[in-house]
PDB file of C-alpha atoms in Angstrom:
ATOM      1  CA  MET A 397      64.281 147.117 237.210  1.00 85.00           C
ATOM      2  CA  ASP A 398      66.352 145.997 240.274  1.00 89.00           C
ATOM      3  CA  VAL A 399      68.190 142.704 241.703  1.00 90.00           C
ATOM      4  CA  LYS A 400      67.294 141.067 245.398  1.00 90.00           C
ATOM      5  CA  SER A 401      69.949 139.905 247.240  1.00 88.00           C
ATOM      6  CA  GLU A 402      72.516 140.468 244.271  1.00 88.00           C
ATOM      7  CA  PHE A 403      74.795 139.898 246.815  1.00 89.00           C
ATOM      8  CA  LEU A 404      74.173 136.160 247.532  1.00 90.00           C
ATOM      9  CA  ASN A 405      74.581 135.146 244.014  1.00 87.00           C
ATOM     10  CA  ALA A 406      78.000 135.772 244.032  1.00 90.00           C
ATOM     11  CA  PRO A 407      80.613 133.384 243.870  1.00 91.00           C
ATOM     12  CA  LEU A 408      83.651 134.249 245.762  1.00 91.00           C
ATOM     13  CA  THR A 409      87.011 133.203 244.058  1.00 89.00           C
ATOM     14  CA  GLU A 410      88.865 134.183 247.789  1.00 89.00           C
ATOM     15  CA  ASP A 411      88.752 131.683 250.365  1.00 91.00           C
ATOM     16  CA  VAL A 412      86.887 133.843 253.209  1.00 90.00           C
ATOM     17  CA  TYR A 413      85.654 132.041 256.864  1.00 91.00           C
ATOM     18  CA  LEU A 414      83.412 132.643 259.356  1.00 87.00           C
ATOM     19  CA  SER A 415      83.220 130.984 262.781  1.00 88.00           C
ATOM     20  CA  ILE A 416      80.055 129.319 263.991  1.00 86.00           C
ATOM     21  CA  PRO A 417      76.872 131.388 264.917  1.00 84.00           C
ATOM     22  CA  GLN A 418      75.060 130.960 267.943  1.00 83.00           C
ATOM     23  CA  GLY A 419      72.886 127.903 268.185  1.00 83.00           C
ATOM     24  CA  ILE A 420      74.590 125.549 266.098  1.00 83.00           C
ATOM     25  CA  PRO A 421      76.204 122.556 268.305  1.00 84.00           C
ATOM     26  CA  LEU A 422      79.691 122.517 266.860  1.00 83.00           C
ATOM     27  CA  ASP A 423      83.122 123.874 268.640  1.00 81.00           C
ATOM     28  CA  LYS A 424      84.193 127.165 267.903  1.00 80.00           C
ATOM     29  CA  LYS A 425      87.830 126.388 268.534  1.00 81.00           C
ATOM     30  CA  GLN A 426      88.035 123.823 266.444  1.00 84.00           C
ATOM     31  CA  VAL A 427      85.434 124.537 263.261  1.00 88.00           C
ATOM     32  CA  CYS A 428      84.992 127.230 261.143  1.00 90.00           C
ATOM     33  CA  LEU A 429      82.849 127.877 258.086  1.00 87.00           C
ATOM     34  CA  ASN A 430      84.348 128.591 254.210  1.00 90.00           C
ATOM     35  CA  LEU A 431      81.848 130.499 252.806  1.00 89.00           C
ATOM     36  CA  HIS A 432      81.280 129.625 249.084  1.00 92.00           C
ATOM     37  CA  LYS A 433      79.456 133.013 248.137  1.00 92.00           C
ATOM     38  CA  ALA A 434      79.078 136.943 248.545  1.00 91.00           C
ATOM     39  CA  ILE A 435      77.669 138.240 251.761  1.00 91.00           C
ATOM     40  CA  TYR A 436      75.971 141.976 252.882  1.00 91.00           C
ATOM     41  CA  GLY A 437      78.912 144.103 254.607  1.00 90.00           C
ATOM     42  CA  LEU A 438      81.468 141.613 253.419  1.00 90.00           C
ATOM     43  CA  LYS A 439      84.255 144.112 251.622  1.00 91.00           C
ATOM     44  CA  GLN A 440      84.602 141.801 248.723  1.00 90.00           C
ATOM     45  CA  ALA A 441      81.173 141.385 247.847  1.00 92.00           C
ATOM     46  CA  PRO A 442      79.925 144.291 245.491  1.00 93.00           C
ATOM     47  CA  LEU A 443      83.337 143.390 243.357  1.00 93.00           C
ATOM     48  CA  ALA A 444      81.943 139.834 243.376  1.00 93.00           C
ATOM     49  CA  TRP A 445      78.410 141.032 241.642  1.00 92.00           C
ATOM     50  CA  TYR A 446      80.548 143.393 239.373  1.00 93.00           C
ATOM     51  CA  ASN A 447      81.706 140.247 238.098  1.00 93.00           C
ATOM     52  CA  ARG A 448      79.273 137.609 238.266  1.00 93.00           C
ATOM     53  CA  SER A 449      77.052 140.854 236.440  1.00 93.00           C
ATOM     54  CA  THR A 450      80.208 140.730 233.666  1.00 94.00           C
ATOM     55  CA  VAL A 451      79.805 137.316 232.873  1.00 94.00           C
ATOM     56  CA  TRP A 452      76.533 136.720 232.344  1.00 93.00           C
ATOM     57  CA  LEU A 453      75.833 139.815 230.964  1.00 94.00           C
ATOM     58  CA  LYS A 454      78.803 138.800 228.751  1.00 94.00           C
ATOM     59  CA  SER A 455      77.483 135.243 228.190  1.00 94.00           C
ATOM     60  CA  ILE A 456      74.112 137.196 226.184  1.00 93.00           C
ATOM     61  CA  ASN A 457      76.184 138.864 223.841  1.00 92.00           C
ATOM     62  CA  PHE A 458      76.626 142.327 225.847  1.00 94.00           C
ATOM     63  CA  LYS A 459      80.671 144.275 225.650  1.00 94.00           C
ATOM     64  CA  PRO A 460      81.216 147.018 228.474  1.00 94.00           C
ATOM     65  CA  SER A 461      81.533 149.897 227.333  1.00 93.00           C
ATOM     66  CA  ILE A 462      85.354 150.968 226.964  1.00 92.00           C
ATOM     67  CA  SER A 463      85.105 154.511 228.419  1.00 88.00           C
ATOM     68  CA  ASP A 464      82.906 153.596 231.661  1.00 90.00           C
ATOM     69  CA  PRO A 465      83.679 149.538 232.487  1.00 92.00           C
ATOM     70  CA  CYS A 466      79.468 150.127 234.463  1.00 92.00           C
ATOM     71  CA  VAL A 467      77.606 150.427 230.853  1.00 94.00           C
ATOM     72  CA  PHE A 468      76.926 147.618 228.327  1.00 95.00           C
ATOM     73  CA  TYR A 469      75.623 147.713 225.151  1.00 94.00           C
ATOM     74  CA  ARG A 470      74.359 144.859 222.676  1.00 92.00           C
ATOM     75  CA  CYS A 471      74.006 145.316 219.082  1.00 89.00           C
ATOM     76  CA  SER A 472      71.695 143.601 217.354  1.00 83.00           C
ATOM     77  CA  THR A 473      68.544 144.513 215.115  1.00 83.00           C
ATOM     78  CA  ASN A 474      67.207 145.419 218.963  1.00 86.00           C
ATOM     79  CA  PRO A 475      69.917 147.416 219.980  1.00 91.00           C
ATOM     80  CA  VAL A 476      69.838 147.249 224.062  1.00 93.00           C
ATOM     81  CA  TRP A 477      72.457 149.759 226.406  1.00 93.00           C
ATOM     82  CA  LEU A 478      72.206 149.236 229.915  1.00 92.00           C
ATOM     83  CA  PHE A 479      73.834 151.131 232.644  1.00 92.00           C
ATOM     84  CA  LEU A 480      74.325 148.845 236.129  1.00 90.00           C
ATOM     85  CA  HIS A 481      75.156 150.332 239.942  1.00 90.00           C
ATOM     86  CA  VAL A 482      75.526 147.301 242.513  1.00 89.00           C
ATOM     87  CA  ASN A 483      71.575 146.648 242.085  1.00 87.00           C
ATOM     88  CA  ASP A 484      70.031 148.816 239.796  1.00 89.00           C
ATOM     89  CA  LEU A 485      70.159 148.602 236.551  1.00 89.00           C
ATOM     90  CA  ALA A 486      68.896 151.597 233.743  1.00 90.00           C
ATOM     91  CA  ILE A 487      68.503 149.795 230.827  1.00 92.00           C
ATOM     92  CA  PHE A 488      67.512 151.678 227.320  1.00 88.00           C
ATOM     93  CA  GLY A 489      66.400 150.202 223.478  1.00 87.00           C
ATOM     94  CA  ARG A 490      63.185 150.805 221.609  1.00 86.00           C
ATOM     95  CA  GLU A 491      61.530 146.816 222.858  1.00 88.00           C
ATOM     96  CA  LEU A 492      62.712 145.591 226.581  1.00 90.00           C
ATOM     97  CA  SER A 493      60.294 142.739 226.968  1.00 90.00           C
ATOM     98  CA  HIS A 494      63.229 140.330 225.443  1.00 90.00           C
ATOM     99  CA  PHE A 495      65.686 140.911 227.976  1.00 91.00           C
ATOM    100  CA  LYS A 496      63.432 141.657 231.266  1.00 92.00           C
ATOM    101  CA  SER A 497      62.165 137.648 230.171  1.00 92.00           C
ATOM    102  CA  GLU A 498      66.020 136.927 230.205  1.00 92.00           C
ATOM    103  CA  ILE A 499      67.069 138.245 232.724  1.00 92.00           C
ATOM    104  CA  LYS A 500      64.008 136.881 234.936  1.00 92.00           C
ATOM    105  CA  LYS A 501      65.376 133.423 234.291  1.00 92.00           C
ATOM    106  CA  GLU A 502      68.849 134.747 235.986  1.00 91.00           C
ATOM    107  CA  PHE A 503      67.714 136.612 238.764  1.00 90.00           C
ATOM    108  CA  GLU A 504      65.439 137.467 241.060  1.00 91.00           C
ATOM    109  CA  VAL A 505      64.201 140.967 239.491  1.00 90.00           C
ATOM    110  CA  LYS A 506      61.374 143.598 240.008  1.00 90.00           C
ATOM    111  CA  ASP A 507      60.427 146.420 237.331  1.00 88.00           C
ATOM    112  CA  ILE A 508      59.511 149.393 238.579  1.00 87.00           C
ATOM    113  CA  GLY A 509      58.521 150.526 235.626  1.00 86.00           C
ATOM    114  CA  THR A 510      60.503 153.829 233.875  1.00 87.00           C
ATOM    115  CA  ALA A 511      63.365 155.017 235.069  1.00 86.00           C
ATOM    116  CA  GLU A 512      62.602 159.026 237.196  1.00 89.00           C
ATOM    117  CA  LEU A 513      65.481 158.968 239.116  1.00 88.00           C
ATOM    118  CA  MET A 514      69.471 157.602 239.622  1.00 87.00           C
ATOM    119  CA  LEU A 515      71.962 158.543 241.259  1.00 87.00           C
ATOM    120  CA  GLY A 516      70.851 162.315 242.334  1.00 88.00           C
ATOM    121  CA  ILE A 517      69.273 162.579 238.492  1.00 91.00           C
ATOM    122  CA  SER A 518      65.899 163.417 238.191  1.00 93.00           C
ATOM    123  CA  ILE A 519      65.132 161.989 233.964  1.00 92.00           C
ATOM    124  CA  CYS A 520      62.346 163.503 232.725  1.00 92.00           C
ATOM    125  CA  HIS A 521      60.206 161.975 230.176  1.00 90.00           C
ATOM    126  CA  LEU A 522      58.163 164.457 227.470  1.00 91.00           C
ATOM    127  CA  SER A 523      56.592 163.427 223.637  1.00 89.00           C
ATOM    128  CA  ASP A 524      59.619 164.989 222.286  1.00 88.00           C
ATOM    129  CA  SER A 525      62.460 164.560 224.921  1.00 88.00           C
ATOM    130  CA  ILE A 526      64.186 163.493 227.560  1.00 89.00           C
ATOM    131  CA  LEU A 527      65.104 166.225 230.135  1.00 92.00           C
ATOM    132  CA  LEU A 528      67.990 165.772 232.694  1.00 93.00           C
ATOM    133  CA  SER A 529      68.457 167.539 235.584  1.00 94.00           C
ATOM    134  CA  GLN A 530      69.494 168.150 239.643  1.00 94.00           C
ATOM    135  CA  ALA A 531      67.250 170.609 241.465  1.00 93.00           C
ATOM    136  CA  HIS A 532      66.667 168.352 244.381  1.00 93.00           C
ATOM    137  CA  TYR A 533      70.574 167.861 244.734  1.00 93.00           C
ATOM    138  CA  THR A 534      71.335 171.351 244.746  1.00 94.00           C
ATOM    139  CA  GLU A 535      68.336 171.896 246.804  1.00 94.00           C
ATOM    140  CA  LEU A 536      69.910 170.038 249.799  1.00 94.00           C
ATOM    141  CA  LEU A 537      73.580 171.130 249.444  1.00 94.00           C
ATOM    142  CA  LEU A 538      72.707 174.747 249.589  1.00 95.00           C
ATOM    143  CA  ASP A 539      70.704 173.763 252.993  1.00 95.00           C
ATOM    144  CA  GLN A 540      73.835 171.905 254.029  1.00 94.00           C
ATOM    145  CA  TYR A 541      75.303 174.996 253.775  1.00 93.00           C
ATOM    146  CA  GLY A 542      72.604 177.252 254.702  1.00 93.00           C
ATOM    147  CA  MET A 543      72.522 179.378 251.238  1.00 93.00           C
ATOM    148  CA  ARG A 544      69.066 178.344 250.368  1.00 91.00           C
ATOM    149  CA  ASN A 545      67.947 182.127 251.151  1.00 91.00           C
ATOM    150  CA  CYS A 546      71.205 183.426 249.342  1.00 93.00           C
ATOM    151  CA  GLN A 547      71.120 186.282 246.994  1.00 94.00           C
ATOM    152  CA  PRO A 548      71.650 184.351 242.897  1.00 95.00           C
ATOM    153  CA  VAL A 549      74.433 186.193 241.072  1.00 95.00           C
ATOM    154  CA  VAL A 550      74.929 185.637 236.653  1.00 94.00           C
ATOM    155  CA  THR A 551      77.736 184.058 237.114  1.00 94.00           C
ATOM    156  CA  PRO A 552      79.826 180.631 238.656  1.00 94.00           C
ATOM    157  CA  LEU A 553      83.032 183.007 239.202  1.00 91.00           C
ATOM    158  CA  ILE A 554      83.838 186.904 239.973  1.00 88.00           C
ATOM    159  CA  PRO A 555      84.139 187.889 236.771  1.00 86.00           C
ATOM    160  CA  ASN A 556      88.480 188.886 236.463  1.00 82.00           C
ATOM    161  CA  GLN A 557      88.887 187.462 239.253  1.00 81.00           C
ATOM    162  CA  HIS A 558      92.165 184.712 239.629  1.00 81.00           C
ATOM    163  CA  LEU A 559      92.179 182.826 243.025  1.00 83.00           C
ATOM    164  CA  ASP A 560      95.883 182.826 243.815  1.00 85.00           C
ATOM    165  CA  LYS A 561      97.489 180.559 247.033  1.00 86.00           C
ATOM    166  CA  ALA A 562      95.910 180.946 249.814  1.00 84.00           C
ATOM    167  CA  THR A 563      98.405 183.644 252.609  1.00 84.00           C
ATOM    168  CA  GLU A 564      99.112 182.077 256.454  1.00 88.00           C
ATOM    169  CA  GLU A 565      96.573 184.689 257.328  1.00 89.00           C
ATOM    170  CA  ASN A 566      94.090 183.929 254.975  1.00 89.00           C
ATOM    171  CA  VAL A 567      94.599 180.050 256.115  1.00 88.00           C
ATOM    172  CA  VAL A 568      94.266 180.297 260.077  1.00 90.00           C
ATOM    173  CA  ALA A 569      90.783 181.865 258.296  1.00 90.00           C
ATOM    174  CA  PHE A 570      89.492 179.864 256.914  1.00 88.00           C
ATOM    175  CA  LYS A 571      89.944 176.911 259.361  1.00 89.00           C
ATOM    176  CA  ASN A 572      88.142 179.434 261.896  1.00 91.00           C
ATOM    177  CA  LEU A 573      85.532 178.280 260.117  1.00 90.00           C
ATOM    178  CA  ASN A 574      85.794 174.841 260.894  1.00 91.00           C
ATOM    179  CA  VAL A 575      84.727 173.342 257.504  1.00 91.00           C
ATOM    180  CA  ASN A 576      85.588 170.835 255.751  1.00 94.00           C
ATOM    181  CA  TYR A 577      86.806 172.567 251.814  1.00 92.00           C
ATOM    182  CA  GLN A 578      87.212 168.935 250.072  1.00 94.00           C
ATOM    183  CA  SER A 579      83.842 167.029 250.727  1.00 94.00           C
ATOM    184  CA  ALA A 580      82.349 170.969 249.713  1.00 94.00           C
ATOM    185  CA  ILE A 581      84.161 170.458 246.536  1.00 94.00           C
ATOM    186  CA  SER A 582      83.419 167.005 245.697  1.00 93.00           C
ATOM    187  CA  GLY A 583      80.284 168.009 245.977  1.00 92.00           C
ATOM    188  CA  LEU A 584      79.951 170.877 243.416  1.00 94.00           C
ATOM    189  CA  SER A 585      82.095 168.295 241.853  1.00 93.00           C
ATOM    190  CA  TYR A 586      79.414 165.700 240.866  1.00 92.00           C
ATOM    191  CA  LEU A 587      77.207 168.441 239.874  1.00 93.00           C
ATOM    192  CA  SER A 588      79.324 169.634 237.332  1.00 92.00           C
ATOM    193  CA  THR A 589      80.045 166.187 235.521  1.00 89.00           C
ATOM    194  CA  ALA A 590      75.946 165.795 235.918  1.00 90.00           C
ATOM    195  CA  THR A 591      74.084 168.301 234.740  1.00 91.00           C
ATOM    196  CA  HIS A 592      76.208 171.639 234.910  1.00 92.00           C
ATOM    197  CA  PRO A 593      78.426 171.902 233.113  1.00 90.00           C
ATOM    198  CA  ASP A 594      78.369 175.796 233.505  1.00 91.00           C
ATOM    199  CA  ILE A 595      80.060 175.653 237.020  1.00 93.00           C
ATOM    200  CA  SER A 596      83.207 172.851 235.615  1.00 91.00           C
ATOM    201  CA  PHE A 597      85.658 176.217 234.964  1.00 89.00           C
ATOM    202  CA  ALA A 598      84.654 177.337 238.561  1.00 92.00           C
ATOM    203  CA  VAL A 599      85.180 173.917 240.202  1.00 93.00           C
ATOM    204  CA  SER A 600      88.622 173.204 237.924  1.00 90.00           C
ATOM    205  CA  SER A 601      89.717 176.101 239.752  1.00 89.00           C
ATOM    206  CA  LEU A 602      88.890 175.248 242.937  1.00 92.00           C
ATOM    207  CA  TRP A 603      89.783 172.131 242.809  1.00 91.00           C
ATOM    208  CA  GLN A 604      93.396 173.117 242.537  1.00 88.00           C
ATOM    209  CA  PHE A 605      93.518 174.370 246.665  1.00 90.00           C
ATOM    210  CA  LEU A 606      92.291 171.689 247.797  1.00 86.00           C
ATOM    211  CA  GLU A 607      95.690 170.324 249.760  1.00 87.00           C
ATOM    212  CA  ASN A 608      96.072 174.127 251.564  1.00 89.00           C
ATOM    213  CA  PRO A 609      93.246 176.247 251.120  1.00 91.00           C
ATOM    214  CA  GLY A 610      92.187 180.266 252.245  1.00 92.00           C
ATOM    215  CA  ILE A 611      88.883 183.035 253.115  1.00 93.00           C
ATOM    216  CA  GLN A 612      89.482 183.809 249.502  1.00 93.00           C
ATOM    217  CA  HIS A 613      88.276 179.888 247.850  1.00 93.00           C
ATOM    218  CA  TRP A 614      85.686 179.389 250.575  1.00 93.00           C
ATOM    219  CA  ASN A 615      84.418 182.883 249.385  1.00 94.00           C
ATOM    220  CA  ALA A 616      84.654 181.822 246.153  1.00 94.00           C
ATOM    221  CA  PHE A 617      82.783 177.759 246.625  1.00 95.00           C
ATOM    222  CA  ILE A 618      79.755 180.214 247.961  1.00 95.00           C
ATOM    223  CA  HIS A 619      79.513 181.988 245.278  1.00 95.00           C
ATOM    224  CA  VAL A 620      79.626 178.917 243.207  1.00 96.00           C
ATOM    225  CA  LEU A 621      76.740 178.253 244.994  1.00 96.00           C
ATOM    226  CA  GLN A 622      75.045 181.652 244.936  1.00 96.00           C
ATOM    227  CA  TYR A 623      75.211 181.112 241.111  1.00 96.00           C
ATOM    228  CA  LEU A 624      73.241 177.918 241.886  1.00 95.00           C
ATOM    229  CA  LYS A 625      70.395 179.191 243.269  1.00 95.00           C
ATOM    230  CA  GLY A 626      69.827 180.772 240.358  1.00 94.00           C
ATOM    231  CA  THR A 627      70.084 178.374 237.911  1.00 93.00           C
ATOM    232  CA  THR A 628      68.405 175.341 240.227  1.00 91.00           C
ATOM    233  CA  SER A 629      65.743 174.789 237.673  1.00 88.00           C
ATOM    234  CA  PHE A 630      68.687 174.206 234.921  1.00 90.00           C
ATOM    235  CA  CYS A 631      68.599 170.823 232.723  1.00 90.00           C
ATOM    236  CA  LEU A 632      70.329 168.969 230.081  1.00 90.00           C
ATOM    237  CA  MET A 633      67.361 168.609 226.897  1.00 89.00           C
ATOM    238  CA  TYR A 634      67.792 165.726 224.503  1.00 86.00           C
ATOM    239  CA  GLN A 635      65.784 165.696 221.874  1.00 86.00           C
ATOM    240  CA  ARG A 636      64.424 162.872 220.391  1.00 82.00           C
ATOM    241  CA  HIS A 637      63.628 162.872 216.740  1.00 81.00           C
ATOM    242  CA  GLN A 638      67.223 165.321 216.456  1.00 78.00           C
ATOM    243  CA  GLU A 639      69.772 163.743 213.843  1.00 80.00           C
ATOM    244  CA  ALA A 640      71.965 161.962 216.276  1.00 79.00           C
ATOM    245  CA  ARG A 641      75.424 164.018 214.675  1.00 85.00           C
ATOM    246  CA  VAL A 642      78.548 164.163 216.849  1.00 89.00           C
ATOM    247  CA  VAL A 643      80.188 167.539 217.263  1.00 90.00           C
ATOM    248  CA  ALA A 644      83.485 167.556 218.985  1.00 91.00           C
ATOM    249  CA  TYR A 645      84.645 171.547 220.105  1.00 91.00           C
ATOM    250  CA  SER A 646      88.211 172.405 222.526  1.00 89.00           C
ATOM    251  CA  ASP A 647      90.462 175.379 223.253  1.00 87.00           C
ATOM    252  CA  GLU A 648      93.064 176.469 224.783  1.00 83.00           C
ATOM    253  CA  ASP A 649      94.547 179.312 227.053  1.00 82.00           C
ATOM    254  CA  TRP A 650      98.577 180.536 226.652  1.00 82.00           C
ATOM    255  CA  GLY A 651     100.394 180.211 230.980  1.00 71.00           C
ATOM    256  CA  ASN A 652      96.812 182.015 231.980  1.00 73.00           C
ATOM    257  CA  CYS A 653      98.034 179.683 235.214  1.00 70.00           C
ATOM    258  CA  ARG A 654      99.584 182.681 237.386  1.00 67.00           C
ATOM    259  CA  ILE A 655     100.961 180.291 239.822  1.00 70.00           C
ATOM    260  CA  THR A 656     102.093 177.985 237.660  1.00 71.00           C
ATOM    261  CA  ARG A 657     102.394 179.746 234.290  1.00 72.00           C
ATOM    262  CA  GLN A 658     100.329 176.372 233.137  1.00 75.00           C
ATOM    263  CA  SER A 659      97.650 176.376 229.962  1.00 80.00           C
ATOM    264  CA  THR A 660      94.081 175.019 230.943  1.00 80.00           C
ATOM    265  CA  THR A 661      92.388 173.431 228.541  1.00 84.00           C
ATOM    266  CA  GLY A 662      88.384 172.714 227.816  1.00 84.00           C
ATOM    267  CA  PHE A 663      86.231 170.464 225.196  1.00 85.00           C
ATOM    268  CA  VAL A 664      82.800 169.575 225.107  1.00 86.00           C
ATOM    269  CA  ILE A 665      81.183 167.105 223.419  1.00 88.00           C
ATOM    270  CA  LEU A 666      77.706 167.251 221.879  1.00 85.00           C
ATOM    271  CA  ILE A 667      75.151 164.771 220.647  1.00 83.00           C
ATOM    272  CA  GLY A 668      73.010 166.901 218.269  1.00 77.00           C
ATOM    273  CA  ASP A 669      72.910 170.424 219.781  1.00 80.00           C
ATOM    274  CA  CYS A 670      73.020 168.502 224.196  1.00 81.00           C
ATOM    275  CA  LEU A 671      75.555 168.335 225.623  1.00 80.00           C
ATOM    276  CA  VAL A 672      77.421 164.997 226.569  1.00 80.00           C
ATOM    277  CA  THR A 673      80.734 165.567 228.035  1.00 78.00           C
TER     278      THR A 673
END
């Protein structure tokens, strides 16, 4: 669902003043306007809207998730889960007509039907499962770095490769490429946390060199893109009738980082057979 004019519904908790617009016969040097509600372009507007929507959701017995304040749930005979991203709402539940009637009484909304795309994540609804993927996002990432027609590889990192601090020569070689390493790794990070957990360790390794990357770190990034080229169609599958049993696994190496001698910890949490985090 899409909330229309969401910022205009949000009252402000602080004084914000506006100059008199053209066409109003008042002296701009003597009079100004006191803004009561948020408007588009105001830096406080997103927070004001979040606070406004949160107050309303709590008034109808929704509670925010401890792990994510943009996820709300209402436990009753008809449980409903809600994900809020600015004015876009993804709503989950067996029967949603009651909630839809509630929100239409409070805000002007547009029901855009079954969710098929949210935050760059494609949602495919099958009779027995739901598939989450980011094929389009991955293709955009490949295009951004000229890797659409690259040769795929089968591992996110080169086997047995250890990334070390860059030498001065390697740093100079990287700077000559005139690319933004931090932005590149951020693009991978979103993939790894959303639908591509198979690149999580590679991304974690590349994150260590954000401050002073060298050419070898950029080459490792390119290798990850080559891996993504061959796994564009990979997705997470959540089966509808599978037992919702939560299982977690964790492991840790022993001082495996050759730079700091620190250990690396990894974990996975699954519901049924499908990865959650």
